mmCIF file of C-alpha atoms in Angstrom:
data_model
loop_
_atom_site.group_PDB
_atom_site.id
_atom_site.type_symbol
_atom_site.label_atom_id
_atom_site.label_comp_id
_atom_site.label_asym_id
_atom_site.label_seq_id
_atom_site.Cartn_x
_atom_site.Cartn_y
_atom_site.Cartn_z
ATOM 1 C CA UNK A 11 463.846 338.590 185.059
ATOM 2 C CA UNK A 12 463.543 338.958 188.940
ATOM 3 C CA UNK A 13 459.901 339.410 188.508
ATOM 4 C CA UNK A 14 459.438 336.234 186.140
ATOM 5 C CA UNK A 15 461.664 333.958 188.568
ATOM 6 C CA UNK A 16 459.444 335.288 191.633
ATOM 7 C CA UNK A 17 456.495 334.348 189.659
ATOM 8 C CA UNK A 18 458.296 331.028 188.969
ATOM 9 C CA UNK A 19 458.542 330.246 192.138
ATOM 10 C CA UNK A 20 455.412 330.541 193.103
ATOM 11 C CA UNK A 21 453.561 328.434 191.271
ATOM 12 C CA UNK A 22 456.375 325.773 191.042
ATOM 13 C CA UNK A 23 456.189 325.758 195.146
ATOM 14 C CA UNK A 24 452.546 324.034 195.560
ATOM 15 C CA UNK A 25 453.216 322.219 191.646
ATOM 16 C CA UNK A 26 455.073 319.482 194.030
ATOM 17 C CA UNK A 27 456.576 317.867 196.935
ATOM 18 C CA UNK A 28 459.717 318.288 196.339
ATOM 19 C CA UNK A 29 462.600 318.688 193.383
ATOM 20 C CA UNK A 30 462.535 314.482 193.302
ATOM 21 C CA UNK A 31 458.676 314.357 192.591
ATOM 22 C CA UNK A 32 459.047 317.582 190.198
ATOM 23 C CA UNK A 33 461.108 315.388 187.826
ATOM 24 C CA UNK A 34 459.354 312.747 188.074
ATOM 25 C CA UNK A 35 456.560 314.808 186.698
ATOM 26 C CA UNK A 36 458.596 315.838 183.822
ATOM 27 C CA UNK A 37 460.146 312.816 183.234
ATOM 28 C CA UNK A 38 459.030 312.083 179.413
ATOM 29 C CA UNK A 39 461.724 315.026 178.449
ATOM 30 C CA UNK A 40 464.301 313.052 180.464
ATOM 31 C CA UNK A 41 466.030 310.800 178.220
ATOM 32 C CA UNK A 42 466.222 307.196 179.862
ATOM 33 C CA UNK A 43 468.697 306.514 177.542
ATOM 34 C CA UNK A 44 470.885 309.325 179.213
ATOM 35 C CA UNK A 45 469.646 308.467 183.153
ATOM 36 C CA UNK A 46 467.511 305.351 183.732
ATOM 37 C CA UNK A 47 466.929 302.507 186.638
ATOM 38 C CA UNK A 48 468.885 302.611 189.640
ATOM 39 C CA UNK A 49 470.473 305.740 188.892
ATOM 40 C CA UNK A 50 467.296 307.828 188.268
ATOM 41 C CA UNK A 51 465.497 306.379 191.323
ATOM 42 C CA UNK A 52 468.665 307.447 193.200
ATOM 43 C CA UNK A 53 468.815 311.037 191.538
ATOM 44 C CA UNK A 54 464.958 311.403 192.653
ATOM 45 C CA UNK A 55 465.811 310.665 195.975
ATOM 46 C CA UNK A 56 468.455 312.818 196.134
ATOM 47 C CA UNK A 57 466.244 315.114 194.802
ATOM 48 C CA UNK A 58 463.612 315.140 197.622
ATOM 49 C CA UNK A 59 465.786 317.398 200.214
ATOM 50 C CA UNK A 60 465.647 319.904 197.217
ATOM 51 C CA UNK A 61 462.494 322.617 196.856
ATOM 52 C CA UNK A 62 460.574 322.444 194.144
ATOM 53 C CA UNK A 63 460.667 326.291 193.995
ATOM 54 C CA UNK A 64 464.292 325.636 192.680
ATOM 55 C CA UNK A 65 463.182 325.042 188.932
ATOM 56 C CA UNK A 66 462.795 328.245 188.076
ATOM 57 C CA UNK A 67 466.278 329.113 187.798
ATOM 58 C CA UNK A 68 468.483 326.731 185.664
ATOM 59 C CA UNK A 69 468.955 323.112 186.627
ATOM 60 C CA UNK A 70 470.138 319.904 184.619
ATOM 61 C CA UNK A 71 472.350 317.127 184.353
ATOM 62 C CA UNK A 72 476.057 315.538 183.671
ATOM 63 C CA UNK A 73 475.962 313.067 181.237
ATOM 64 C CA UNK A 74 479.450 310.702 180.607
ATOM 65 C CA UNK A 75 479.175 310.103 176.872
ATOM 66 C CA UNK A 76 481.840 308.015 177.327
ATOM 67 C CA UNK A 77 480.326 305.674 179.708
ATOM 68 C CA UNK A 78 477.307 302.657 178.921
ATOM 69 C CA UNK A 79 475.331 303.162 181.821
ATOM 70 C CA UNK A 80 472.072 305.173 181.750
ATOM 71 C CA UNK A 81 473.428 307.792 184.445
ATOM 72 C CA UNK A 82 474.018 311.413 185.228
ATOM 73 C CA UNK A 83 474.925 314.027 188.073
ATOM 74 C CA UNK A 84 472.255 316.560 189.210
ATOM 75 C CA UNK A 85 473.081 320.153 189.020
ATOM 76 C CA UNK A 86 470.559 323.258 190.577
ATOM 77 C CA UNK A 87 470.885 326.548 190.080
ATOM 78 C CA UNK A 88 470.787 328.431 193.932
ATOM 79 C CA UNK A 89 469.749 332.218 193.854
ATOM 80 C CA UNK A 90 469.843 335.169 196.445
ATOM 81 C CA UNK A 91 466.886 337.151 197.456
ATOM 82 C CA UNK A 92 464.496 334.071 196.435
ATOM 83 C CA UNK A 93 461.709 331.901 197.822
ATOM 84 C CA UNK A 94 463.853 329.405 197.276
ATOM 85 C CA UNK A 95 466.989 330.688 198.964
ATOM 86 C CA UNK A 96 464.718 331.725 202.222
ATOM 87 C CA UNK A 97 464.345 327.748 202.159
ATOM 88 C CA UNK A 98 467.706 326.945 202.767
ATOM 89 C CA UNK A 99 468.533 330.140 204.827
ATOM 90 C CA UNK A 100 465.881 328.770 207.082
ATOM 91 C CA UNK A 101 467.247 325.274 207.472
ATOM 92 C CA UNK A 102 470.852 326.275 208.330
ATOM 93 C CA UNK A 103 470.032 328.440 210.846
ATOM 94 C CA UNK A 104 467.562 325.925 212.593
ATOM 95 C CA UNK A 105 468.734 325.161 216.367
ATOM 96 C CA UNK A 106 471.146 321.530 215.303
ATOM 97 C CA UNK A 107 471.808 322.084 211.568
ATOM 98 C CA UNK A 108 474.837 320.152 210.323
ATOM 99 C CA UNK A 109 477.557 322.352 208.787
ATOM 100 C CA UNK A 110 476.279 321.691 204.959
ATOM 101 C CA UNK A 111 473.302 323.834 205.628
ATOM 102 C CA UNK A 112 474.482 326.384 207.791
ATOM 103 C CA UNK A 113 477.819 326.995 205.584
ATOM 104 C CA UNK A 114 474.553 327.298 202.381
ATOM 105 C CA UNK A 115 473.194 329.824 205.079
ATOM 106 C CA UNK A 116 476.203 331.892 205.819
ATOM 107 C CA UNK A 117 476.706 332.227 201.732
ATOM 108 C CA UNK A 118 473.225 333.096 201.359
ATOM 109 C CA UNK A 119 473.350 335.933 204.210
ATOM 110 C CA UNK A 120 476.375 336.839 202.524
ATOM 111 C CA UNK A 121 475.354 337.153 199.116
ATOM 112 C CA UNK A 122 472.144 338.751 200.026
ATOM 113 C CA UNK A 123 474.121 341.376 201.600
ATOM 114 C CA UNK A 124 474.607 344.510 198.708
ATOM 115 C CA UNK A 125 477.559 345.968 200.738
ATOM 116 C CA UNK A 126 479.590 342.628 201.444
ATOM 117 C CA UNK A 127 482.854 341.716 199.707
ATOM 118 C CA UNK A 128 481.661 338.337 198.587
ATOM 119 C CA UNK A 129 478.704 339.542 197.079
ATOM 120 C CA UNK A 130 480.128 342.052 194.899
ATOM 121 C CA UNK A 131 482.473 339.640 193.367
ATOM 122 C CA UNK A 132 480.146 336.317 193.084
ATOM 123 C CA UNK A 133 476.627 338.035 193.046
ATOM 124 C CA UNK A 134 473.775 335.910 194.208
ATOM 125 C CA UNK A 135 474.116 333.068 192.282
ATOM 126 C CA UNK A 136 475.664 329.580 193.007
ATOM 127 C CA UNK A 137 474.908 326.136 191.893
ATOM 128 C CA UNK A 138 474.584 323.115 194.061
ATOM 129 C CA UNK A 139 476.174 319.386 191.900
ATOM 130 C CA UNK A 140 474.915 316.646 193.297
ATOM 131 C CA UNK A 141 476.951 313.245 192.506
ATOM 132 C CA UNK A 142 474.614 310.544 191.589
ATOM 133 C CA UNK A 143 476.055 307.204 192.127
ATOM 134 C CA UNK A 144 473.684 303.896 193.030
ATOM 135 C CA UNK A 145 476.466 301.815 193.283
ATOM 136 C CA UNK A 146 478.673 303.416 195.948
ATOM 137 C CA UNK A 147 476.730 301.733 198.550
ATOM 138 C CA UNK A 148 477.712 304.684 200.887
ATOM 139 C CA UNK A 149 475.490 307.865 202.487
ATOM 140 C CA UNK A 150 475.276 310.450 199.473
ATOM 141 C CA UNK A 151 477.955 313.209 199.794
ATOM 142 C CA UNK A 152 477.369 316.699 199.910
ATOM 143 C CA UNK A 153 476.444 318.615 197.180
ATOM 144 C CA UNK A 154 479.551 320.573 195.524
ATOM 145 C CA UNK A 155 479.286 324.437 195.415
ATOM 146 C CA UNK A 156 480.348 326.778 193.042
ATOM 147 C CA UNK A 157 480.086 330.365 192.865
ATOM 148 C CA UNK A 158 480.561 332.565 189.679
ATOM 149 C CA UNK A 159 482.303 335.798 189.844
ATOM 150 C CA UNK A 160 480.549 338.445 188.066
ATOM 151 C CA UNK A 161 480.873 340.723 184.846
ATOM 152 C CA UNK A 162 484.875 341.317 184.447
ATOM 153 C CA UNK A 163 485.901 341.756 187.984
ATOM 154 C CA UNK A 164 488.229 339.023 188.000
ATOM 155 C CA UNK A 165 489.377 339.350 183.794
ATOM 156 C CA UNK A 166 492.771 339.610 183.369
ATOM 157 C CA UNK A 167 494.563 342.880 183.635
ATOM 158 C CA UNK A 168 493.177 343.126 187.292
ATOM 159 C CA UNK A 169 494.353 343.743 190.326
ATOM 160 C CA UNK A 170 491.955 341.193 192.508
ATOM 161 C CA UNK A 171 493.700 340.191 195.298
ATOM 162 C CA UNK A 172 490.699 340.923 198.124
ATOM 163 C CA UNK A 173 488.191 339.295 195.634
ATOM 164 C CA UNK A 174 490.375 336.083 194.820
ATOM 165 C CA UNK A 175 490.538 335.683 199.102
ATOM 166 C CA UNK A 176 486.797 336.536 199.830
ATOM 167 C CA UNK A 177 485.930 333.599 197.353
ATOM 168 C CA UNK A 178 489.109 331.296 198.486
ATOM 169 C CA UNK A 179 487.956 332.053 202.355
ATOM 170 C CA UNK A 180 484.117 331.516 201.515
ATOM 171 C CA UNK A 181 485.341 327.713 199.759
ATOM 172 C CA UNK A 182 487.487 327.018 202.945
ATOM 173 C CA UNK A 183 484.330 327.577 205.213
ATOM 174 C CA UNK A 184 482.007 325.617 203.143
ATOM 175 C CA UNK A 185 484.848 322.604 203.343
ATOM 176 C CA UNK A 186 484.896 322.844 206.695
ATOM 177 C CA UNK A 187 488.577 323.473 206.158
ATOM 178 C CA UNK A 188 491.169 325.949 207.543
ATOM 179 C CA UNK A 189 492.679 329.180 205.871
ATOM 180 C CA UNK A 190 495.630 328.044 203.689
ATOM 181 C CA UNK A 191 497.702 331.153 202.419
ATOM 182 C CA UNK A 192 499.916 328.907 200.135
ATOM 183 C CA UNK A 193 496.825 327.681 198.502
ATOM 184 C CA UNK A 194 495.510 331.361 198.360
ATOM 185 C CA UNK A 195 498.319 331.834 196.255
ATOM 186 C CA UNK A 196 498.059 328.891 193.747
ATOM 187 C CA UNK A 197 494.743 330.539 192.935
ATOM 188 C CA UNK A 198 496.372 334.314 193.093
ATOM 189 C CA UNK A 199 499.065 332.953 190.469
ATOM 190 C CA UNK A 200 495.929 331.215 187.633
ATOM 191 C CA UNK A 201 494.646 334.814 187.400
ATOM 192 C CA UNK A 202 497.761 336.533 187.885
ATOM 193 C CA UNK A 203 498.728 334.769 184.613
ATOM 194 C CA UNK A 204 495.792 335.393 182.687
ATOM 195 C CA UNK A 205 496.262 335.884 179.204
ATOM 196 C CA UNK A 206 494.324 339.145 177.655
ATOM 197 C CA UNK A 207 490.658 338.270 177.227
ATOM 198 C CA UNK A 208 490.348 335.376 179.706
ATOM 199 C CA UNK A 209 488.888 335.440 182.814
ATOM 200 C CA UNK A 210 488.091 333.385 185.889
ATOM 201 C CA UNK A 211 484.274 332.623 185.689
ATOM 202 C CA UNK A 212 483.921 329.713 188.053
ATOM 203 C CA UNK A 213 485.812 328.858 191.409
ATOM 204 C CA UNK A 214 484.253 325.872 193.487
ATOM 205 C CA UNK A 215 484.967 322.773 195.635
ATOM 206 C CA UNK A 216 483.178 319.589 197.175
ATOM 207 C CA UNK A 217 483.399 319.376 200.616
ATOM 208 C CA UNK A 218 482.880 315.418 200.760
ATOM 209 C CA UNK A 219 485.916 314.856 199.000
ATOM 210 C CA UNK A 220 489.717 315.323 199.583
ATOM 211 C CA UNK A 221 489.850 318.921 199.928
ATOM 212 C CA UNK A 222 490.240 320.460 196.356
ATOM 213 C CA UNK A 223 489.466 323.973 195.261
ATOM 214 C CA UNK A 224 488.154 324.107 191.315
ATOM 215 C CA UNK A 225 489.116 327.047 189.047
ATOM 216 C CA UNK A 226 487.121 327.588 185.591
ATOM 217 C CA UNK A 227 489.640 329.562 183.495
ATOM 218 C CA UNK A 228 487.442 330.701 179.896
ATOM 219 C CA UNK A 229 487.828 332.827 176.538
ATOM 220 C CA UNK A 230 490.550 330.927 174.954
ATOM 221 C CA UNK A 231 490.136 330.952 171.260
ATOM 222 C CA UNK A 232 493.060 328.418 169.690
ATOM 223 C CA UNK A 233 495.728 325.755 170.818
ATOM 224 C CA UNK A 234 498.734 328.600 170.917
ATOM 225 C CA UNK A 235 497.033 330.255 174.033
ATOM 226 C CA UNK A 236 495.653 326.826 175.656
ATOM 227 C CA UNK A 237 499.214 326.133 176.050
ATOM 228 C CA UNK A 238 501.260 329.344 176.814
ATOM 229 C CA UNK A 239 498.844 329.398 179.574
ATOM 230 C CA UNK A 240 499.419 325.956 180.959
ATOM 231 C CA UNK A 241 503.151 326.936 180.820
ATOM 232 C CA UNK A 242 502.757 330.205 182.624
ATOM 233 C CA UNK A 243 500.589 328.882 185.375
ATOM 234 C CA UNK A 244 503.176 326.057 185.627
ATOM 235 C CA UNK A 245 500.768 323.192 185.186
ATOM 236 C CA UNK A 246 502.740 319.429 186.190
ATOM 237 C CA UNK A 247 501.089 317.967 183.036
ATOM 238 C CA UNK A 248 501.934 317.803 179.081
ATOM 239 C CA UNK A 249 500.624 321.348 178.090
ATOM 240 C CA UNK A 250 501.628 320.288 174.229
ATOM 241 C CA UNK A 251 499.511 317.276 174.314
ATOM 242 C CA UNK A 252 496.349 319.570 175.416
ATOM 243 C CA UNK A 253 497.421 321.736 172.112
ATOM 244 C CA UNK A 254 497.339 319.061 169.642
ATOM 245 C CA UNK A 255 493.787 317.966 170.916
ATOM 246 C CA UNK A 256 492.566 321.442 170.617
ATOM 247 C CA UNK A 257 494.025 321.931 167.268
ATOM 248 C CA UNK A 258 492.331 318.932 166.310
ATOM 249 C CA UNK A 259 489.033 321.104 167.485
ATOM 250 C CA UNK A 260 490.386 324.102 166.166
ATOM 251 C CA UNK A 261 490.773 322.769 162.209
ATOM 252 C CA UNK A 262 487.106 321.990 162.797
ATOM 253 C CA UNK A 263 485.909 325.052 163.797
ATOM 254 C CA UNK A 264 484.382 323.202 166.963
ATOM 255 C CA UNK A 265 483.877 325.900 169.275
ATOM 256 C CA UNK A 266 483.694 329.673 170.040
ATOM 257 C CA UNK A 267 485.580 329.472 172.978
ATOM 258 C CA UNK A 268 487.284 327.306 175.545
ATOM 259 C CA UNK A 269 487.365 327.067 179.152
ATOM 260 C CA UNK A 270 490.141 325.357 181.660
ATOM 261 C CA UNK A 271 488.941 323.857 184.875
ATOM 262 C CA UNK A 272 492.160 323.210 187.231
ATOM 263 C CA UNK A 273 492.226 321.583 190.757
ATOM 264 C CA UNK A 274 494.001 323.367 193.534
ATOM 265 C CA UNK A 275 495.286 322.391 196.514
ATOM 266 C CA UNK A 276 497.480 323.383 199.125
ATOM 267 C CA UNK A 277 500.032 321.133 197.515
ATOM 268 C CA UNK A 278 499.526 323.304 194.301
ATOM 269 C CA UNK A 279 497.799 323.287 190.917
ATOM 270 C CA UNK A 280 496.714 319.258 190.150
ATOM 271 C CA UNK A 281 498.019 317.457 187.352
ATOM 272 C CA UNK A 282 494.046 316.779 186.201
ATOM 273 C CA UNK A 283 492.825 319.182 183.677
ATOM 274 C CA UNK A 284 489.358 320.091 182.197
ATOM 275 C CA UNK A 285 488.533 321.601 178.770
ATOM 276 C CA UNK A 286 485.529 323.039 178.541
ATOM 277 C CA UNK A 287 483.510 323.615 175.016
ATOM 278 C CA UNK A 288 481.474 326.448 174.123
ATOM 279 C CA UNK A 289 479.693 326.406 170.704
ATOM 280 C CA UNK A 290 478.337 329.998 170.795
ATOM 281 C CA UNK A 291 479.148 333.614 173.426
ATOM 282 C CA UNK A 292 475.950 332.787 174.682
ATOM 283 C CA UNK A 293 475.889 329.726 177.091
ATOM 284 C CA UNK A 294 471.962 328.912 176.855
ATOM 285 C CA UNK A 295 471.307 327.671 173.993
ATOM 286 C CA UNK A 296 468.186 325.698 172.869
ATOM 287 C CA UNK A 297 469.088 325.047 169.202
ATOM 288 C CA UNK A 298 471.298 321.395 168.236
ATOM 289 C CA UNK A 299 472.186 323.211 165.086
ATOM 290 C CA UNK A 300 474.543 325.394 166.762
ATOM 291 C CA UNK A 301 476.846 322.323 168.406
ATOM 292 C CA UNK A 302 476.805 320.444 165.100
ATOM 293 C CA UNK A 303 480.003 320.681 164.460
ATOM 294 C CA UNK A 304 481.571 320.318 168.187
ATOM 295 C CA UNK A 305 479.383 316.699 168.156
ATOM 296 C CA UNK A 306 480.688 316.298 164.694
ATOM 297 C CA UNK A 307 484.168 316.381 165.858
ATOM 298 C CA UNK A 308 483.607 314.540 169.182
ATOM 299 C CA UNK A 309 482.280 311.992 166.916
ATOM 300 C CA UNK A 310 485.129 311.681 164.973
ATOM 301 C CA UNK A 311 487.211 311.873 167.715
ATOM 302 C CA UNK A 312 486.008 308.791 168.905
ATOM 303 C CA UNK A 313 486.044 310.092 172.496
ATOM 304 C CA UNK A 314 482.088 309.543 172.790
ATOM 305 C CA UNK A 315 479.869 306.020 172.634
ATOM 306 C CA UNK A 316 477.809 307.085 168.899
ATOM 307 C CA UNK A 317 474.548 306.215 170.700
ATOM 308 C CA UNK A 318 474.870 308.621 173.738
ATOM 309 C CA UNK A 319 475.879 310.935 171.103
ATOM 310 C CA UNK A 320 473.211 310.419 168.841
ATOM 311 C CA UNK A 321 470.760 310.804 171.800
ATOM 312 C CA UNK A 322 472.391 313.886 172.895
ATOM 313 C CA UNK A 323 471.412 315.298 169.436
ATOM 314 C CA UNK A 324 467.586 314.351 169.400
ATOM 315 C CA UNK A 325 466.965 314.538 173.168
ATOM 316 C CA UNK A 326 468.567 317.477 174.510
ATOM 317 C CA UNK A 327 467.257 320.492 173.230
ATOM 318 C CA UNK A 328 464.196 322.587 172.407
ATOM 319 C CA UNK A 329 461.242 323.734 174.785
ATOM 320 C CA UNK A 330 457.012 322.755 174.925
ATOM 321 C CA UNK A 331 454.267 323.853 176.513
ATOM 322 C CA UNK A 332 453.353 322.140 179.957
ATOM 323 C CA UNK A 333 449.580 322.282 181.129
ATOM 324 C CA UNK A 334 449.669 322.539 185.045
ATOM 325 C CA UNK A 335 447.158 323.000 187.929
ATOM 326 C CA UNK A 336 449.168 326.067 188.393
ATOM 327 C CA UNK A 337 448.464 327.170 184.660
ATOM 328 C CA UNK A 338 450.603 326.907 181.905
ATOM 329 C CA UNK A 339 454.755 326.272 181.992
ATOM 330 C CA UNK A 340 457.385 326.288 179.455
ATOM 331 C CA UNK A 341 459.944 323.995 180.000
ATOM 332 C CA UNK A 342 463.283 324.765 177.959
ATOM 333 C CA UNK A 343 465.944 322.655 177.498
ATOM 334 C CA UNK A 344 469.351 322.770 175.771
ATOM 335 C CA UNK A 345 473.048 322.024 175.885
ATOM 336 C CA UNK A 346 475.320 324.811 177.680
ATOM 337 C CA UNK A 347 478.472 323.046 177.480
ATOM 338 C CA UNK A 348 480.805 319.579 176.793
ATOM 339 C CA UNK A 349 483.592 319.327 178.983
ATOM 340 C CA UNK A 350 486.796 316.533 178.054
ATOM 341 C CA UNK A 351 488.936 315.777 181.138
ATOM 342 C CA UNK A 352 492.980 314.666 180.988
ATOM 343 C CA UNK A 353 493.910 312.378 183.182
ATOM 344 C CA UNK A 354 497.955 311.209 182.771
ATOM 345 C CA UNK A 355 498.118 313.321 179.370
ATOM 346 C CA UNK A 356 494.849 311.662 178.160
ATOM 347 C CA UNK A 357 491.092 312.563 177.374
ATOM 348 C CA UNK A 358 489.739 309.661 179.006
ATOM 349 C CA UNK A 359 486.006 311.217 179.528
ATOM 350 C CA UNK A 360 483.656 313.772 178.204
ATOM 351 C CA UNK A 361 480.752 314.974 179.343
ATOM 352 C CA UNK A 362 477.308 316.794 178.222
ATOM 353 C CA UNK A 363 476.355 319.472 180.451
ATOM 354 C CA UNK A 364 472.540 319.589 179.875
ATOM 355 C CA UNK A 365 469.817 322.752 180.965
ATOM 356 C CA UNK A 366 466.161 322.579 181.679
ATOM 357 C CA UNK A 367 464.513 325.984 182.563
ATOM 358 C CA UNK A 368 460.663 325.876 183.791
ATOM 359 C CA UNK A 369 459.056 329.354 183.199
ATOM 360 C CA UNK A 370 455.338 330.205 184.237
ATOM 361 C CA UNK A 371 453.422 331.783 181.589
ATOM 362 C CA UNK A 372 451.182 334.912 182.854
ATOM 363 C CA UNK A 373 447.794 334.430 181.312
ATOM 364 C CA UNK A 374 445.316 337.479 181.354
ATOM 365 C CA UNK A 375 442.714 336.017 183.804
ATOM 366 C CA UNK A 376 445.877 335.188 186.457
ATOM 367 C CA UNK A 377 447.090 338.653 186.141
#
């Protein structure tokens, strides 16, 4: 897979400009119904600080299915030991960098490093979310970062508590925040309390915003342990009212499993919630057929607008063949997950997580 990426890169890098004029190119498999207008002319700027190298690992968008307007956040997969991550390294440790790209530096150098603490929990992955908002009339905000623990090492049944600080420590520098030891332990306590087979896959923050520290929780598999874990972990909202909406999923057979995404502060655990929906073990997947009945459900739910819906469904996945100056390209796309948030004891919003993958294809006369 390293070899394919590298190879990725390399043709993607003189393909175009930038990430903004890269989806431009592909814009035909963009739904405008999903992103359109103001929005999409914002996202492409956005996009033009962002190499074009960086397609060859995953990228997409975040779709509110709940919400009229043709708009969507920008997410970009950032990987160690890359062209692309030499990129950024290079920019944050230019002579007057501003903290955004030298704290993208410092986790690269860190991540890149096979002996460091960080990198044996997290890896060399991250992904950089990008809020997309023409209407804010203020300077874009910097992207949000999240890093993804790897494997099992923080599953429950662990003993973690160097791993949990390396990552809580790394999201404090990248805020631009202090050390907090009581909001170490708010964090210490969600996998403390980890129910068998559930694991912390996701911890990340936004450093633009009011400092708030993200923790994906996954492998649930019904209502009963959605809830015993919202009481164990002491969550300040209505942990039956989360159960009834995932029974509701559950006597539909909606999902394989489900993931919780809690805010953490120094204050403690926030009374938002996320519920994240996974239709199969794998996350990639490139076939509608195997969401059917999670959209089904949604759908009768009520919690999505039927058109964005019905565009999800005949927009959002499969793959083609794209003929480049650099040679040939597939370009995969598919759904990886739907995530409903609670706000006051209600879903008020839900969201498509969309994937695009560009792949070069090694013909004989290139090789």
């Amino acid at each position: 897979m390293k070899e394919d990426w590298a190879y990725t890169e390399q043709c993607l890098h003189p393909l175009a400009d930038s990430m903004g004029h890269l989806l431009a190119m592909i814009r035909p498999y963009v739904s405008a119904r999903m992103i359109d207008g103001p929005d999409w002319e914002h996202l492409l700027d956005r996009a033009l600080t962002i190499p074009p190298s960086i397609a060859a690992f995953p990228f997409g968008f975040e779709i509110p299915l709940h919400d009229s307007r043709p708009r969507a956040d920008l997410g970009v997969s950032l990987v160690g030991d890359s062209l692309t991550s030499k990129i950024y390294r290079d920019r944050g440790h230019a002579v007057g960098a501003d903290h955004p790209d030298k704290s993208l530096a410092w986790l690269l150098d860190e991540m890149d490093q096979e002996d460091s603490l960080l990198c044996r929990v997290v890896g060399k992955k991250m992904l950089l979310e990008f809020d997309i908002d023409s209407d804010s009339g203020s300077p874009p905000p910097d992207p949000g970062i999240f890093l993804y623990p790897v494997d099992d090492v923080l599953a429950s049944g662990t003993h973690r508590t160097r791993e949990i600080r390396a990552v809580h420590d790394a999201l404090a520098f990248v805020g631009g925040w202090d050390q907090n030891a009581v909001e170490f332990q708010h964090i210490k306590k969600l996998h403390e309390k980890l129910l068998p087979n559930t694991i912390i896959r996701a911890a990340g923050t936004f450093p633009s915003r009011k400092r708030v520290i993200r923790i994906a929780v996954t492998g649930f598999r019904k209502a009963e342990e959605i809830e015993t874990y919202l009481y164990r972990v002491g969550w300040p909202g209505t942990a039956s009212a989360v159960s009834e909406a995932v029974t509701f999923l559950d006597d539909r057979q909606a999902y394989a499993y489900l993931g919780i995404h809690f805010d953490v502060a120094p204050e403690g655990i926030g009374p938002a919630l996320g519920l994240s929906v996974f239709a199969r073990e794998n996350e990639w997947l490139k076939d509608i057929r195997h969401w059917t009945p999670a959209v089904k459900a949604i759908d009768e739910w009520g919690l999505a607008l039927p058109e964005k819906l019905n565009e999800l469904v005949e927009w959002s996945t499969g793959s083609t063949t794209l003929f480049t100056p650099e040679g040939p390209m597939m370009l995969i796309r598919g759904i990886h997950h739907l995530k409903l948030s609670i706000t006051d004891d209600r879903f008020s919003a839900i969201k498509a997580y969309t994937f695009f993958l560009m792949m070069s294809m090694r013909t004989k006369a290139r090789t």
